[in-house]
PDB file of C-alpha atoms in Angstrom:
ATOM      1  CA  MET A1287      69.293 126.216 -44.056  1.00  0.00           C
ATOM      2  CA  GLU A1288      72.795 126.579 -45.398  1.00  0.00           C
ATOM      3  CA  ALA A1289      75.713 126.277 -42.835  1.00  0.00           C
ATOM      4  CA  HIS A1290      79.302 127.453 -43.237  1.00  0.00           C
ATOM      5  CA  ARG A1291      81.951 126.329 -40.691  1.00  0.00           C
ATOM      6  CA  LEU A1292      84.650 128.901 -39.915  1.00  0.00           C
ATOM      7  CA  GLU A1293      87.293 129.080 -37.141  1.00  0.00           C
ATOM      8  CA  ALA A1294      87.934 132.466 -35.517  1.00  0.00           C
ATOM      9  CA  THR A1295      89.684 133.689 -32.345  1.00  0.00           C
ATOM     10  CA  VAL A1296      88.413 136.198 -29.854  1.00  0.00           C
ATOM     11  CA  ARG A1297      90.345 139.233 -29.398  1.00  0.00           C
ATOM     12  CA  PRO A1298      91.528 140.497 -26.025  1.00  0.00           C
ATOM     13  CA  ASP A1299      88.812 143.181 -26.055  1.00  0.00           C
ATOM     14  CA  GLY A1300      86.116 140.536 -26.502  1.00  0.00           C
ATOM     15  CA  THR A1301      85.408 141.161 -30.086  1.00  0.00           C
ATOM     16  CA  LEU A1302      85.229 138.607 -32.889  1.00  0.00           C
ATOM     17  CA  THR A1303      85.449 139.320 -36.642  1.00  0.00           C
ATOM     18  CA  ILE A1304      84.302 136.768 -39.153  1.00  0.00           C
ATOM     19  CA  GLU A1305      85.778 137.240 -42.611  1.00  0.00           C
ATOM     20  CA  GLY A1306      85.412 135.535 -45.921  1.00  0.00           C
ATOM     21  CA  LEU A1307      81.692 134.394 -45.689  1.00  0.00           C
ATOM     22  CA  PRO A1308      80.331 133.351 -49.159  1.00  0.00           C
ATOM     23  CA  LEU A1309      77.290 135.518 -48.685  1.00  0.00           C
ATOM     24  CA  GLY A1310      76.059 138.704 -50.348  1.00  0.00           C
ATOM     25  CA  PRO A1311      75.777 141.992 -48.573  1.00  0.00           C
ATOM     26  CA  GLY A1312      72.491 142.351 -46.528  1.00  0.00           C
ATOM     27  CA  THR A1313      72.132 138.595 -46.113  1.00  0.00           C
ATOM     28  CA  SER A1314      70.362 137.839 -42.847  1.00  0.00           C
ATOM     29  CA  VAL A1315      72.183 135.184 -40.770  1.00  0.00           C
ATOM     30  CA  GLU A1316      71.856 133.441 -37.394  1.00  0.00           C
ATOM     31  CA  VAL A1317      75.194 133.247 -35.406  1.00  0.00           C
ATOM     32  CA  ILE A1318      75.830 130.491 -32.857  1.00  0.00           C
ATOM     33  CA  VAL A1319      79.178 130.324 -31.175  1.00  0.00           C
ATOM     34  CA  LEU A1320      80.581 127.049 -29.962  1.00  0.00           C
ATOM     35  CA  VAL A1321      83.781 126.982 -27.944  1.00  0.00           C
ATOM     36  CA  LYS A1322      86.269 124.568 -29.430  1.00  0.00           C
ATOM     37  CA  GLU A1323      88.008 123.398 -26.334  1.00  0.00           C
ATOM     38  CA  ARG A1324      86.882 123.980 -22.622  1.00  0.00           C
ATOM     39  CA  PRO A1325      89.401 124.341 -19.973  1.00  0.00           C
ATOM     40  CA  GLN A1326      89.995 121.234 -17.915  1.00  0.00           C
ATOM     41  CA  SER A1327      87.959 121.472 -14.745  1.00  0.00           C
ATOM     42  CA  SER A1328      89.891 120.977 -11.558  1.00  0.00           C
ATOM     43  CA  ALA A1329      86.816 118.802 -10.268  1.00  0.00           C
ATOM     44  CA  TYR A1330      87.866 116.124 -12.667  1.00  0.00           C
ATOM     45  CA  PRO A1331      91.571 116.204 -12.999  1.00  0.00           C
ATOM     46  CA  LEU A1332      91.784 112.764 -14.698  1.00  0.00           C
ATOM     47  CA  GLN A1333      89.212 113.428 -17.268  1.00  0.00           C
ATOM     48  CA  GLY A1334      90.363 112.707 -20.734  1.00  0.00           C
ATOM     49  CA  THR A1335      93.558 110.901 -19.663  1.00  0.00           C
ATOM     50  CA  PRO A1336      94.055 107.233 -20.948  1.00  0.00           C
ATOM     51  CA  TYR A1337      93.239 104.309 -18.775  1.00  0.00           C
ATOM     52  CA  ARG A1338      93.860 100.518 -19.002  1.00  0.00           C
ATOM     53  CA  PHE A1339      92.512  97.471 -17.362  1.00  0.00           C
ATOM     54  CA  ASP A1340      95.073  94.717 -17.261  1.00  0.00           C
ATOM     55  CA  ASP A1341      92.724  91.907 -16.465  1.00  0.00           C
ATOM     56  CA  PRO A1342      89.176  93.377 -16.365  1.00  0.00           C
ATOM     57  CA  PHE A1343      87.463  89.800 -16.113  1.00  0.00           C
ATOM     58  CA  SER A1344      89.483  88.544 -13.150  1.00  0.00           C
ATOM     59  CA  PRO A1345      87.637  87.906 -10.043  1.00  0.00           C
ATOM     60  CA  ALA A1346      87.669  90.467  -7.049  1.00  0.00           C
ATOM     61  CA  GLU A1347      90.202  89.829  -4.271  1.00  0.00           C
ATOM     62  CA  PRO A1348      88.837  88.026  -1.471  1.00  0.00           C
ATOM     63  CA  GLY A1349      87.330  90.414   0.902  1.00  0.00           C
ATOM     64  CA  GLY A1350      87.421  93.072  -1.636  1.00  0.00           C
ATOM     65  CA  TRP A1351      83.703  93.555  -1.934  1.00  0.00           C
ATOM     66  CA  GLU A1352      83.392  94.164   1.898  1.00  0.00           C
ATOM     67  CA  ALA A1353      86.267  96.711   1.913  1.00  0.00           C
ATOM     68  CA  GLY A1354      83.932  99.471   0.703  1.00  0.00           C
ATOM     69  CA  ARG A1355      81.305  98.815   3.529  1.00  0.00           C
TER      70      ARG A1355
END
C-alpha cells in the first residue's frame, strides 16, 4: 500500500478538500482522518506541562507515609 501525507484544515461548513495528490483520475483510495492536536481536557489541566524532581532519591519525610492513611 502506498501512503501520502498531506495536511488540510476543515472548513467552517465541515468540508475538507485535499489537493495535489500524485494520483491519476479514477484511482481508488482509502481515507483516514487523524486529528493533529486535541484540545486540552479540563479533567487533566497539568497534562503536557513540564515537571521536575529536585531530589527524587531522598527518603520520605518522617511520618510522610502515614499522612495518606
